[in-house]
mmCIF file of C-alpha atoms and ligand atoms in Angstrom:
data_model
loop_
_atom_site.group_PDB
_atom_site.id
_atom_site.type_symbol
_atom_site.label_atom_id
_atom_site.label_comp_id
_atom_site.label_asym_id
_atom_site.label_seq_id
_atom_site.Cartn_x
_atom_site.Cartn_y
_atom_site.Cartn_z
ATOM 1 C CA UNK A 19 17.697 -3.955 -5.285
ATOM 2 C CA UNK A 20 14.749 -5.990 -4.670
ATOM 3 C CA UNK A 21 11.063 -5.885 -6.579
ATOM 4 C CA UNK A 22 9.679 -2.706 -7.502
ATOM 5 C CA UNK A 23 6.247 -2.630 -5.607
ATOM 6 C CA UNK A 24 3.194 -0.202 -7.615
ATOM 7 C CA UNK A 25 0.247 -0.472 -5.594
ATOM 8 C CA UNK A 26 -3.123 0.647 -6.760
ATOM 9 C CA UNK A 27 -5.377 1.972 -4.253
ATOM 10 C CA UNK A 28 -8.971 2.785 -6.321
ATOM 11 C CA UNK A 29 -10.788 3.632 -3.161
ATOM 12 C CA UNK A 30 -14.172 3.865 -3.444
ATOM 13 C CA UNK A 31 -14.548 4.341 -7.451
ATOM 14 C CA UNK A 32 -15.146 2.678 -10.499
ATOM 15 C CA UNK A 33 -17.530 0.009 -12.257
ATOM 16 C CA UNK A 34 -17.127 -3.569 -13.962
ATOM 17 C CA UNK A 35 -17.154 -1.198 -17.356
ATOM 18 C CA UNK A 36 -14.199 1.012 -15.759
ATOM 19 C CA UNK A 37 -12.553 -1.795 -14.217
ATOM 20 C CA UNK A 38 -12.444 -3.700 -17.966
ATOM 21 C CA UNK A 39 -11.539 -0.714 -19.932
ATOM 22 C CA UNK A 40 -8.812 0.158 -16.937
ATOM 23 C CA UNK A 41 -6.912 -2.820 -16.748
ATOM 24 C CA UNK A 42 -6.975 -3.121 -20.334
ATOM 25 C CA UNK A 43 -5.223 0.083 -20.701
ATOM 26 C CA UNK A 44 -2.806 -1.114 -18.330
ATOM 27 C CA UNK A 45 -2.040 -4.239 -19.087
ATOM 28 C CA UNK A 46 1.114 -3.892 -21.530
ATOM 29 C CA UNK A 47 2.784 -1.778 -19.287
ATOM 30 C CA UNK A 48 1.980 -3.897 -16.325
ATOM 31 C CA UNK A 49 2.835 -7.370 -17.689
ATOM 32 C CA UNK A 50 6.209 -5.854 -19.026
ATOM 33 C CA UNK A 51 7.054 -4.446 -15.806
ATOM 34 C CA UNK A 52 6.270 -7.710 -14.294
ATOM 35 C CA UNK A 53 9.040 -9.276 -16.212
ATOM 36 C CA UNK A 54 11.434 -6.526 -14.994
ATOM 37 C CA UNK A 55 11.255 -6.764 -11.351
ATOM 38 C CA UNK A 56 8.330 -4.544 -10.826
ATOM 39 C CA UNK A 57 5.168 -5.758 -9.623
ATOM 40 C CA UNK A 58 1.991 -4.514 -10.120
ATOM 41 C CA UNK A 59 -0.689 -5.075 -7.395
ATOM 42 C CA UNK A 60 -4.689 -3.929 -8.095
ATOM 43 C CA UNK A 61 -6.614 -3.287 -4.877
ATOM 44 C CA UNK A 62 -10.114 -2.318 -6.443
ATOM 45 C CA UNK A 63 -13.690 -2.041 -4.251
ATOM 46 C CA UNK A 64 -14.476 -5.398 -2.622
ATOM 47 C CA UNK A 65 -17.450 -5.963 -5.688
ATOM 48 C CA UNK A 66 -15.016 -5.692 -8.451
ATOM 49 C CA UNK A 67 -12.353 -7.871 -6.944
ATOM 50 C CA UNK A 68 -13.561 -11.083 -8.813
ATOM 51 C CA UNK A 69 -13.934 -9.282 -11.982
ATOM 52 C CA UNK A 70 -10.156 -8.604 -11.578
ATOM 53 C CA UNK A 71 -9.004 -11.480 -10.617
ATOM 54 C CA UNK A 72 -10.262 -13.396 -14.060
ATOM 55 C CA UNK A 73 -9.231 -10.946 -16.082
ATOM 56 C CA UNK A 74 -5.338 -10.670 -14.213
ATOM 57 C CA UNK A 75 -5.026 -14.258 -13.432
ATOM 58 C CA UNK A 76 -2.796 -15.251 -16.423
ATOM 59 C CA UNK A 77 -0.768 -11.887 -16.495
ATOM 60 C CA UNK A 78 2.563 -12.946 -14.956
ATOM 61 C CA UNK A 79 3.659 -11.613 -11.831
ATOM 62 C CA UNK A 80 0.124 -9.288 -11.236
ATOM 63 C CA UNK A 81 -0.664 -9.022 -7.372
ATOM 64 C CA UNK A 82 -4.181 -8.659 -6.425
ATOM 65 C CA UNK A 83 -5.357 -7.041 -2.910
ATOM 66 C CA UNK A 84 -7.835 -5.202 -1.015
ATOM 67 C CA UNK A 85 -8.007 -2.231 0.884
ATOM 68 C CA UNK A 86 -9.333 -3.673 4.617
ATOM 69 C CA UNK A 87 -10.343 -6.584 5.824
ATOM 70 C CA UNK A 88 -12.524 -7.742 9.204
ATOM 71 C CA UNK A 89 -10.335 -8.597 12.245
ATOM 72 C CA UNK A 90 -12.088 -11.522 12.903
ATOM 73 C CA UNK A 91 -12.420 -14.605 10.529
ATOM 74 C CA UNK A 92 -16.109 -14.863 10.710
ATOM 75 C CA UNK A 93 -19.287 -13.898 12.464
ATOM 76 C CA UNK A 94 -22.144 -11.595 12.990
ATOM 77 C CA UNK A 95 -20.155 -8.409 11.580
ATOM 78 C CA UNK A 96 -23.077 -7.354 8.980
ATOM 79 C CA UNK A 97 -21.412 -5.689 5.683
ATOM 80 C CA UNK A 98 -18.030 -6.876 6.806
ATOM 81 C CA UNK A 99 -15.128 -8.644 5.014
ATOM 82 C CA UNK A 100 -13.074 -11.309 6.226
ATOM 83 C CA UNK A 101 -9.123 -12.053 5.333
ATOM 84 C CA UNK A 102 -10.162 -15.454 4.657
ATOM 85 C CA UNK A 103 -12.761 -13.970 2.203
ATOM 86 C CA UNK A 104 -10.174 -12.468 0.304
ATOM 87 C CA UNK A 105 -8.268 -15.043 -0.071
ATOM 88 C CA UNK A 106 -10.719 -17.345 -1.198
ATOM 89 C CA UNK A 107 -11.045 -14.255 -3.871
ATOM 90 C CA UNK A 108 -7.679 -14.267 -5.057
ATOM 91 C CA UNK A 109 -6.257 -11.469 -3.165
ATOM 92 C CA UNK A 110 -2.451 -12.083 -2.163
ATOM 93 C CA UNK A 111 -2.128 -8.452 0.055
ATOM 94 C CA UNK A 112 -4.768 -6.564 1.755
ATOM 95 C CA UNK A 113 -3.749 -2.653 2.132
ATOM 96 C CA UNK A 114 -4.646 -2.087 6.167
ATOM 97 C CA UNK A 115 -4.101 1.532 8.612
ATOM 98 C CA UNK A 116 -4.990 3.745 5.325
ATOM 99 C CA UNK A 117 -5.493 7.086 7.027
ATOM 100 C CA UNK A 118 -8.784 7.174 5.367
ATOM 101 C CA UNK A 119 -10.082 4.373 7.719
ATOM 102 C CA UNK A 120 -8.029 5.754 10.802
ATOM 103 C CA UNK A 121 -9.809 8.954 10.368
ATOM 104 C CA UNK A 122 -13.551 8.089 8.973
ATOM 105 C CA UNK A 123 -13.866 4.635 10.813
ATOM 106 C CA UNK A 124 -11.449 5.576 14.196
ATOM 107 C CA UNK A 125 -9.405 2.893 13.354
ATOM 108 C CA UNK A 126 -6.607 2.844 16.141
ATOM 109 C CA UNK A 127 -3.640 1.169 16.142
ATOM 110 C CA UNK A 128 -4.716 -1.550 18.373
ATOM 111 C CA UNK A 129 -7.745 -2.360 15.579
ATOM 112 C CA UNK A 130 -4.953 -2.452 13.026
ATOM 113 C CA UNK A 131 -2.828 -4.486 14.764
ATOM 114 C CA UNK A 132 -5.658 -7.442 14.988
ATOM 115 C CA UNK A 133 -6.377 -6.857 11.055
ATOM 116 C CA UNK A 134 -2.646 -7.142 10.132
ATOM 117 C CA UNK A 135 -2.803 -10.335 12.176
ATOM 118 C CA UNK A 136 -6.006 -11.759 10.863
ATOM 119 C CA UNK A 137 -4.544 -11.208 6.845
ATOM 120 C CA UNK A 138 -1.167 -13.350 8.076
ATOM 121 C CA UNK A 139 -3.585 -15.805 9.962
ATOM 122 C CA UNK A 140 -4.997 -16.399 6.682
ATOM 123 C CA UNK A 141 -2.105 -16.070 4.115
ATOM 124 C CA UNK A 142 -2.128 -12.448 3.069
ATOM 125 C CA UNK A 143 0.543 -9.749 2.734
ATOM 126 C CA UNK A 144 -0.647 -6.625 4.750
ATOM 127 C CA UNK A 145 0.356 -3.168 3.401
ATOM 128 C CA UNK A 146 0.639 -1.220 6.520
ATOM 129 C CA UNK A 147 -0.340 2.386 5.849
ATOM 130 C CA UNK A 148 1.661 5.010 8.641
ATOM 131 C CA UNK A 149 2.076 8.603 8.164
ATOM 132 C CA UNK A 150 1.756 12.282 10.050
ATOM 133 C CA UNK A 151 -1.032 14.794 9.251
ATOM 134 C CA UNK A 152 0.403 18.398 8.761
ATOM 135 C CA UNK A 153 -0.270 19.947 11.821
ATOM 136 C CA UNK A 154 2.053 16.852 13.684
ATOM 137 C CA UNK A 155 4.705 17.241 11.184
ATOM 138 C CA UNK A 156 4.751 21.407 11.486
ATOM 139 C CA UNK A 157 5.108 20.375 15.241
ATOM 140 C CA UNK A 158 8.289 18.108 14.805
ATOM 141 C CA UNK A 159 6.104 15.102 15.461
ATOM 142 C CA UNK A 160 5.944 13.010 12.363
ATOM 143 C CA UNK A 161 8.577 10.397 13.214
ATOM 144 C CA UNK A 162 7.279 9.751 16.486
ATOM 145 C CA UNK A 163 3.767 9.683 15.003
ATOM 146 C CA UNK A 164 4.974 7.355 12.271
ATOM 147 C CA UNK A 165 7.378 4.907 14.735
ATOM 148 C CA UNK A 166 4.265 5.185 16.997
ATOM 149 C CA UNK A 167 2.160 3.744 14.394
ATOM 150 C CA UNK A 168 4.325 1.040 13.110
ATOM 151 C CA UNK A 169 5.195 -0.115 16.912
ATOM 152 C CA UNK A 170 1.102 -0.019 17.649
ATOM 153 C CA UNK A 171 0.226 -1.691 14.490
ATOM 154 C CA UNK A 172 2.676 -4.974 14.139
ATOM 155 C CA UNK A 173 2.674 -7.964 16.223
ATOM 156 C CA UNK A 174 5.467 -8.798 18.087
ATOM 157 C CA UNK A 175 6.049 -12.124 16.525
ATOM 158 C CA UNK A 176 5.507 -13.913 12.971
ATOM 159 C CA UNK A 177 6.113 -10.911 10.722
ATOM 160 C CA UNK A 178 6.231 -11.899 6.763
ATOM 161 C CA UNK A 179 8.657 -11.469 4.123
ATOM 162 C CA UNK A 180 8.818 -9.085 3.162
ATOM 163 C CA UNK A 181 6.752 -7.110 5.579
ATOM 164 C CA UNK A 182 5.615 -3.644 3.448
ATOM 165 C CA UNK A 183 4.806 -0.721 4.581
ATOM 166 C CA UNK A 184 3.655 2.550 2.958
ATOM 167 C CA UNK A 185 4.942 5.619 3.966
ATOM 168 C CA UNK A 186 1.583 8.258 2.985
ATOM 169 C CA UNK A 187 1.777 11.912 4.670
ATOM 170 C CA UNK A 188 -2.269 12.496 5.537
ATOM 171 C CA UNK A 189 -1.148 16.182 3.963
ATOM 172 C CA UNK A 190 -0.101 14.972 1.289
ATOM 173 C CA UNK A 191 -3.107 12.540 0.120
ATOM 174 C CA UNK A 192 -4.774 13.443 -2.507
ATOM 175 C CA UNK A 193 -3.628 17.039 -2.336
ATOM 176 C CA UNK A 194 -1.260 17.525 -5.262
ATOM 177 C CA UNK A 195 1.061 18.442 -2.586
ATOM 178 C CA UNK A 196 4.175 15.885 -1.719
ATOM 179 C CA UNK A 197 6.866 15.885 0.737
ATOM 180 C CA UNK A 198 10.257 16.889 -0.467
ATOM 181 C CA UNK A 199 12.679 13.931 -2.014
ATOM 182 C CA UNK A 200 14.890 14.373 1.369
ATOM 183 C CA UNK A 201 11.956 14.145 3.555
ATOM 184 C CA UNK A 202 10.833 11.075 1.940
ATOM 185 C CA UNK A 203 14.315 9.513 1.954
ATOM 186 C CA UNK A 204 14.783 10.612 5.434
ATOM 187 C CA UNK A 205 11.585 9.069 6.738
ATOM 188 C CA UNK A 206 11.877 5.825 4.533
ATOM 189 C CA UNK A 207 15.416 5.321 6.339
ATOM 190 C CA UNK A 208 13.697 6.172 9.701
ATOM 191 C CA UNK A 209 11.133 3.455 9.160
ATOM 192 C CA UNK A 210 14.039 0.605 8.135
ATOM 193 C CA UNK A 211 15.964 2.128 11.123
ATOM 194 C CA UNK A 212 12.835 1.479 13.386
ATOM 195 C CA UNK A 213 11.884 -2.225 12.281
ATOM 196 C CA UNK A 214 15.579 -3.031 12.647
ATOM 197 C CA UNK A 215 16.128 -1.864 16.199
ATOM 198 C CA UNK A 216 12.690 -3.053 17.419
ATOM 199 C CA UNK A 217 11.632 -5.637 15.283
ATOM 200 C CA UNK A 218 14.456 -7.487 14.057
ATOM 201 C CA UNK A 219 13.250 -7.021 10.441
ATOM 202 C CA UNK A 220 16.849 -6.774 7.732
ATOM 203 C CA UNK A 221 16.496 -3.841 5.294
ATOM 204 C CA UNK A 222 16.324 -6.869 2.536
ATOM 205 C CA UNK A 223 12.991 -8.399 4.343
ATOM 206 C CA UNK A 224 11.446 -4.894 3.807
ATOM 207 C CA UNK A 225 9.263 -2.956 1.067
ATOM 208 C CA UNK A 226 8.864 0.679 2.137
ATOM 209 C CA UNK A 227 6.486 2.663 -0.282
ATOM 210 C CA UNK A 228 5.651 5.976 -0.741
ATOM 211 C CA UNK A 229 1.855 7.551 -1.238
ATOM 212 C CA UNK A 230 0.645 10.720 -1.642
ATOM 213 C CA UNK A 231 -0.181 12.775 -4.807
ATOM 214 C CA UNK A 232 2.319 9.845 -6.673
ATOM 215 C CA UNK A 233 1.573 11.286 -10.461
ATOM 216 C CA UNK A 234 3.717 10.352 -13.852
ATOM 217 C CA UNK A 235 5.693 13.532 -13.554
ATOM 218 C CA UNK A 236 6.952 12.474 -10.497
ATOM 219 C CA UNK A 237 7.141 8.949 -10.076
ATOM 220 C CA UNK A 238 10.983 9.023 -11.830
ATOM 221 C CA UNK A 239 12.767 11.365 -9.391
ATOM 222 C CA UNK A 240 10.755 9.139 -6.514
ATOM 223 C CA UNK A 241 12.165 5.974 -8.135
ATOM 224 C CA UNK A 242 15.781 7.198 -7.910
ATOM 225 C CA UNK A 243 15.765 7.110 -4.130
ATOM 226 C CA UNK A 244 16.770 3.549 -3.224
ATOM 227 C CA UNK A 245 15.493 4.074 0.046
ATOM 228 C CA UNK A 246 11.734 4.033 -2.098
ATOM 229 C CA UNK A 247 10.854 0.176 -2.957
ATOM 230 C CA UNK A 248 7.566 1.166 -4.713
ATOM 231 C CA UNK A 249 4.486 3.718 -4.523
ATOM 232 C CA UNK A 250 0.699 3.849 -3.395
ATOM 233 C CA UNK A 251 -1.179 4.994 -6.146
ATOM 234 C CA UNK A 252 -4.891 6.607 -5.496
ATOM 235 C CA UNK A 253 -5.774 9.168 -8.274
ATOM 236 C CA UNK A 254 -3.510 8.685 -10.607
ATOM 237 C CA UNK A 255 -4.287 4.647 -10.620
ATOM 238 C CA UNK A 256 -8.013 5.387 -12.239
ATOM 239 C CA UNK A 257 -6.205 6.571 -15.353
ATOM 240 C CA UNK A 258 -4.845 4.107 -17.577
ATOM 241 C CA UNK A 259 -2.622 5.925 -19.290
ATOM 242 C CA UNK A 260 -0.859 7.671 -16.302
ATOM 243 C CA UNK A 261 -0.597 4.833 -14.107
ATOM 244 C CA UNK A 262 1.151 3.097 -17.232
ATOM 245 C CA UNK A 263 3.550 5.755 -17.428
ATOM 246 C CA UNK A 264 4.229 5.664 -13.653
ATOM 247 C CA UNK A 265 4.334 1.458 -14.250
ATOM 248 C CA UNK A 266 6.958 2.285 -16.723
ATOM 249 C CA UNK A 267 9.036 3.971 -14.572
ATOM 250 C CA UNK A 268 9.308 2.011 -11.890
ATOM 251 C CA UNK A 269 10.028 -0.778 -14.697
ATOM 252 C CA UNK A 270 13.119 1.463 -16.183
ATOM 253 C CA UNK A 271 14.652 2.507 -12.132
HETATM 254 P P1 LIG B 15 -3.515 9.716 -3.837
HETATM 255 O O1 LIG B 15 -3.916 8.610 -2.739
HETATM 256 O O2 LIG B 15 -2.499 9.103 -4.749
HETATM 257 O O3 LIG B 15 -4.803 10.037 -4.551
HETATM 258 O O4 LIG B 15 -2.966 10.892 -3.090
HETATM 259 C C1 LIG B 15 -2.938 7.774 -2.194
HETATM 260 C C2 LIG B 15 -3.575 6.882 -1.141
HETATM 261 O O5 LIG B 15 -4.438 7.348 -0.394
HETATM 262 O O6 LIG B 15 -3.237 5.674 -1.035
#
């Protein structure tokens, strides 16, 4: 099985007093888990992202990211980020196509599509974000939504190893509610099936996670589908000692 992928996704929270006090809380359970094939990654507010890299920078096998980027390198784009930016930061992955930004910032495919090629033009891992609101999945839409998405959002050519993707039902984002285990193994193996047939991409080349309401209680019956090679984390990331616990987990699958 390959590497165990736990994403953090703070969105739009925290301090430089939360963000100490935060990774310190998780830092046992995320260095251990690092040792045992599961790999933490923090994607914290663009301000904080310095403060995390020196304090994560000599935890082994820690990923650091950030949740957009700008999809050109540089210009007159006032308050933007660049990829290049981030890298010069630290960052190794930049989380890009978060519903959030589809829906507040009209983000369409085509936009994303030029981000996930600016973060490989400058050495970062995207984590493509794809996923059906309710009303498309009560009409029988969400795979073509979601095979829509991937198809609008990847370039044809140059895709990295391993290319990840998280699976994150609107619905089910910050809701409490999830999808049921089938549905998520059924739409993870839709996704592999997908980048296969149209994109040449092996199952082994791929990370498919799953977000949406991923809490402790949960995160061991979502780790014992193999067809789930990690989790977004939003809420649940902001407290140290449940995001250890769902660390753990993915450390013990
Ligand atoms: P949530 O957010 O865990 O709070 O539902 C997940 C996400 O939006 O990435």
């Amino acid at each position: 099985m390959p590497q165990t992928i736990i994403a953090a996704n703070w969105k739009m929270h925290g301090s430089q007093g939360m963000t100490a006090e935060l990774l310190e809380g998780v830092k046992n359970a995320a260095v251990d888990a690092g040792g045992r094939e599961a790999k933490t990654i923090f994607c914290p507010p663009y301000p904080y992202i310095a403060q995390v890299y020196a304090t994560v920078r000599d935890w082994p096998f820690i990923g650091l990211g950030a949740q957009d980027c700008h999809i050109e390198d540089r210009g007159a784009f006032t308050g933007d980020v660049s990829a290049g930016m981030l890298k010069d930061l630290g960052c190794g992955y930049v989380i890009l196509g978060h519903s959030e930004r589809r829906k507040h910032y009209h983000e369409t495919d085509g936009i994303i599509k030029g981000k996930v090629e600016a973060a490989l033009r400058n050495g970062l891992l995207p984590i493509l974000c794809v996923g059906e609101t309710l009303a498309e999945r009560e009409e029988g839409k969400a795979q073509s939504v979601v095979e829509n998405q991937l198809l609008g959002g990847l370039p044809d050519a140059g895709l990295p190893n391993p290319l990840i993707v998280a699976y994150e039902p609107v619905w089910a984002i910050g809701t409490g509610k999830t999808p049921s285990l089938e549905d998520i193994d059924e739409m993870h193996h839709f996704i592999a099936k997908v980048l296969e047939t149209k994109k040449s991409i092996e199952r082994n080349r791929l990370a498919v996670l799953y977000g949406g309401s991923v809490k402790a209680a949960k995160a061991a019956e979502l780790f014992s589908l193999e067809s789930v090679n990690g989790v977004l984390v939003g809420g649940a990331s902001l407290e140290a000692a449940e995001f250890s616990a769902i660390i753990k987990a993915a450390a013990e699958r």
